[in-house]
Short mmCIF file of C-alpha atoms and ligand atoms in Angstrom, two decimals:
data_model
loop_
_atom_site.label_atom_id
_atom_site.label_comp_id
_atom_site.label_asym_id
_atom_site.label_seq_id
_atom_site.Cartn_x
_atom_site.Cartn_y
_atom_site.Cartn_z
CA UNK A 1354 -11.63 1.42 -22.88
CA UNK A 1355 -11.96 -2.32 -22.08
CA UNK A 1356 -15.43 -3.91 -21.74
CA UNK A 1357 -14.70 -5.22 -18.24
CA UNK A 1358 -12.07 -4.19 -15.76
CA UNK A 1359 -9.47 -6.72 -14.68
CA UNK A 1360 -9.17 -7.38 -10.95
CA UNK A 1361 -5.73 -6.86 -9.46
CA UNK A 1362 -4.75 -7.74 -5.89
CA UNK A 1363 -1.54 -6.25 -4.55
CA UNK A 1364 -0.21 -7.82 -1.36
CA UNK A 1365 1.94 -5.35 0.53
CA UNK A 1366 1.67 -1.57 0.47
CA UNK A 1367 5.26 -0.50 0.88
CA UNK A 1368 7.41 0.98 -1.90
CA UNK A 1369 6.80 -1.86 -4.37
CA UNK A 1370 3.07 -2.25 -3.75
CA UNK A 1371 2.26 1.45 -3.61
CA UNK A 1372 4.30 2.18 -6.73
CA UNK A 1373 2.54 -0.62 -8.61
CA UNK A 1374 -0.87 0.65 -7.49
CA UNK A 1375 0.05 4.19 -8.57
CA UNK A 1376 0.75 2.98 -12.10
CA UNK A 1377 -2.54 1.08 -12.48
CA UNK A 1378 -5.32 3.24 -13.88
CA UNK A 1379 -8.50 2.86 -11.81
CA UNK A 1380 -10.49 3.22 -15.04
CA UNK A 1381 -8.88 0.05 -16.39
CA UNK A 1382 -8.34 -2.04 -13.26
CA UNK A 1383 -10.20 -2.80 -10.06
CA UNK A 1384 -7.26 -2.72 -7.68
CA UNK A 1385 -7.29 -3.98 -4.10
CA UNK A 1386 -4.21 -3.34 -2.01
CA UNK A 1387 -3.77 -5.45 1.13
CA UNK A 1388 -1.36 -4.81 3.97
CA UNK A 1389 -1.23 -6.07 7.53
CA UNK A 1390 -0.07 -2.65 8.72
CA UNK A 1391 -2.19 0.49 8.54
CA UNK A 1392 0.64 2.97 8.00
CA UNK A 1393 3.48 3.47 5.52
CA UNK A 1394 6.69 4.88 6.97
CA UNK A 1395 8.68 7.18 4.72
CA UNK A 1396 12.12 5.74 5.52
CA UNK A 1397 14.14 7.76 2.97
CA UNK A 1398 13.57 10.75 5.25
CA UNK A 1399 14.52 8.93 8.44
CA UNK A 1400 17.44 11.33 8.90
CA UNK A 1401 14.86 14.07 9.54
CA UNK A 1402 13.55 11.98 12.41
CA UNK A 1403 16.98 11.24 13.83
CA UNK A 1404 17.96 14.92 13.63
CA UNK A 1405 14.61 15.80 15.27
CA UNK A 1406 13.74 18.00 12.30
CA UNK A 1407 10.46 16.07 12.02
CA UNK A 1408 8.30 13.99 14.32
CA UNK A 1409 7.52 10.32 13.66
CA UNK A 1410 3.91 11.05 12.73
CA UNK A 1411 5.09 13.39 9.93
CA UNK A 1412 6.86 10.46 8.24
CA UNK A 1413 3.97 8.05 8.75
CA UNK A 1414 1.19 7.97 6.16
CA UNK A 1415 -2.17 6.28 6.36
CA UNK A 1416 -2.22 3.55 3.69
CA UNK A 1417 -5.98 3.72 3.23
CA UNK A 1418 -5.78 7.42 2.37
CA UNK A 1419 -2.81 6.91 0.02
CA UNK A 1420 -4.50 4.06 -1.85
CA UNK A 1421 -7.92 5.73 -2.03
CA UNK A 1422 -6.28 8.85 -3.45
CA UNK A 1423 -5.18 6.62 -6.34
CA UNK A 1424 -8.78 5.52 -6.84
CA UNK A 1425 -8.20 2.02 -5.43
CA UNK A 1426 -9.32 0.05 -2.38
CA UNK A 1427 -7.17 -0.65 0.68
CA UNK A 1428 -7.79 -3.64 2.92
CA UNK A 1429 -6.10 -3.84 6.31
CA UNK A 1430 -5.51 -7.58 6.65
CA UNK A 1431 -2.85 -10.28 6.49
CA UNK A 1432 -2.73 -12.65 3.55
CA UNK A 1433 -2.19 -16.23 4.74
CA UNK A 1434 -2.54 -18.08 1.42
CA UNK A 1435 -2.84 -17.53 -2.31
CA UNK A 1436 -5.28 -19.80 -4.13
CA UNK A 1437 -3.97 -19.82 -7.70
CA UNK A 1438 -6.79 -22.03 -8.99
CA UNK A 1439 -9.51 -19.79 -7.61
CA UNK A 1440 -7.38 -16.71 -8.38
CA UNK A 1441 -8.01 -15.38 -4.92
CA UNK A 1442 -6.26 -14.81 -1.62
CA UNK A 1443 -7.09 -16.06 1.84
CA UNK A 1444 -6.81 -13.50 4.62
CA UNK A 1445 -6.38 -13.85 8.36
CA UNK A 1446 -9.57 -11.92 9.19
CA UNK A 1447 -12.45 -12.83 6.91
C1 LIG B 1619 16.14 3.72 4.87
C2 LIG B 1619 15.53 3.05 3.64
C3 LIG B 1619 15.11 3.84 2.59
C4 LIG B 1619 14.55 3.28 1.46
N1 LIG B 1619 14.12 4.07 0.45
C5 LIG B 1619 13.53 3.54 -0.63
C6 LIG B 1619 13.00 4.35 -1.68
O1 LIG B 1619 13.07 5.58 -1.63
N2 LIG B 1619 12.42 3.73 -2.75
C7 LIG B 1619 12.33 2.35 -2.83
O2 LIG B 1619 11.79 1.84 -3.81
N3 LIG B 1619 12.82 1.57 -1.86
C8 LIG B 1619 13.40 2.11 -0.77
N4 LIG B 1619 13.90 1.31 0.22
C9 LIG B 1619 13.84 -0.13 0.02
C10 LIG B 1619 12.49 -0.69 0.38
O3 LIG B 1619 12.18 -0.39 1.74
C11 LIG B 1619 12.43 -2.18 0.20
O4 LIG B 1619 13.58 -2.78 0.68
C12 LIG B 1619 12.21 -2.61 -1.24
O5 LIG B 1619 11.75 -1.55 -2.03
C13 LIG B 1619 11.20 -3.72 -1.27
O6 LIG B 1619 9.95 -3.18 -0.89
P1 LIG B 1619 8.66 -4.04 -0.93
O7 LIG B 1619 7.55 -3.06 -0.95
O8 LIG B 1619 8.74 -5.05 -2.01
O9 LIG B 1619 8.73 -4.93 0.39
P2 LIG B 1619 8.74 -4.51 1.87
O10 LIG B 1619 9.35 -3.19 2.07
O11 LIG B 1619 9.30 -5.69 2.60
O12 LIG B 1619 7.18 -4.37 2.23
C14 LIG B 1619 6.32 -5.45 2.33
C15 LIG B 1619 4.94 -4.93 2.76
O13 LIG B 1619 4.05 -6.02 2.71
C16 LIG B 1619 3.35 -6.13 3.93
N5 LIG B 1619 3.13 -7.56 4.11
C17 LIG B 1619 4.08 -8.52 4.24
N6 LIG B 1619 3.50 -9.72 4.33
C18 LIG B 1619 2.16 -9.52 4.26
C19 LIG B 1619 1.03 -10.39 4.30
N7 LIG B 1619 1.17 -11.72 4.43
N8 LIG B 1619 -0.21 -9.86 4.19
C20 LIG B 1619 -0.37 -8.51 4.05
N9 LIG B 1619 0.67 -7.63 4.01
C21 LIG B 1619 1.91 -8.14 4.11
C22 LIG B 1619 4.23 -5.51 4.99
O14 LIG B 1619 3.46 -4.98 6.07
C23 LIG B 1619 4.92 -4.39 4.19
O15 LIG B 1619 4.19 -3.18 4.21
C24 LIG B 1619 14.45 1.85 1.36
C25 LIG B 1619 14.89 1.05 2.43
C26 LIG B 1619 15.43 1.64 3.56
C27 LIG B 1619 15.87 0.74 4.70
#
């Protein structure tokens, strides 16, 4: 177990961002996932929506719940800049 946890910021909580977050152990990393949209839409099952087998809300998942289930933090915001020197991001809403 490391002495201090590394901070990781993931911008975007779609397939790439959520999959990355899922593979980062909350015991090793302090992970913050940022997305400008509150919900993730499960597009691979869009045929179920088109065929009316499921309703839209059944394919829409709350990002905060998904990320918190992984042991990480979700922030609903839009990233407008990345400050490499400060190793931080600037968001639309402070
Ligand atoms: C019908 C369909 C089914 C698919 N099924 C799969 C699948 O099963 N598995 C898979 O891996 N891929 C799947 N894909 C592909 C996938 O949707 C993406 O094309 C690809 O995986 C890239 O995803 P991404 O998460 O990198 O980017 P994107 O899908 O483009 O997501 C970017 C995310 O970042 C957020 N964002 C963007 N800019 C900002 C900002 N400035 N600040 C904060 N948030 C921001 C957006 O709101 C969005 O949630 C599918 C695509 C389609 C169309």
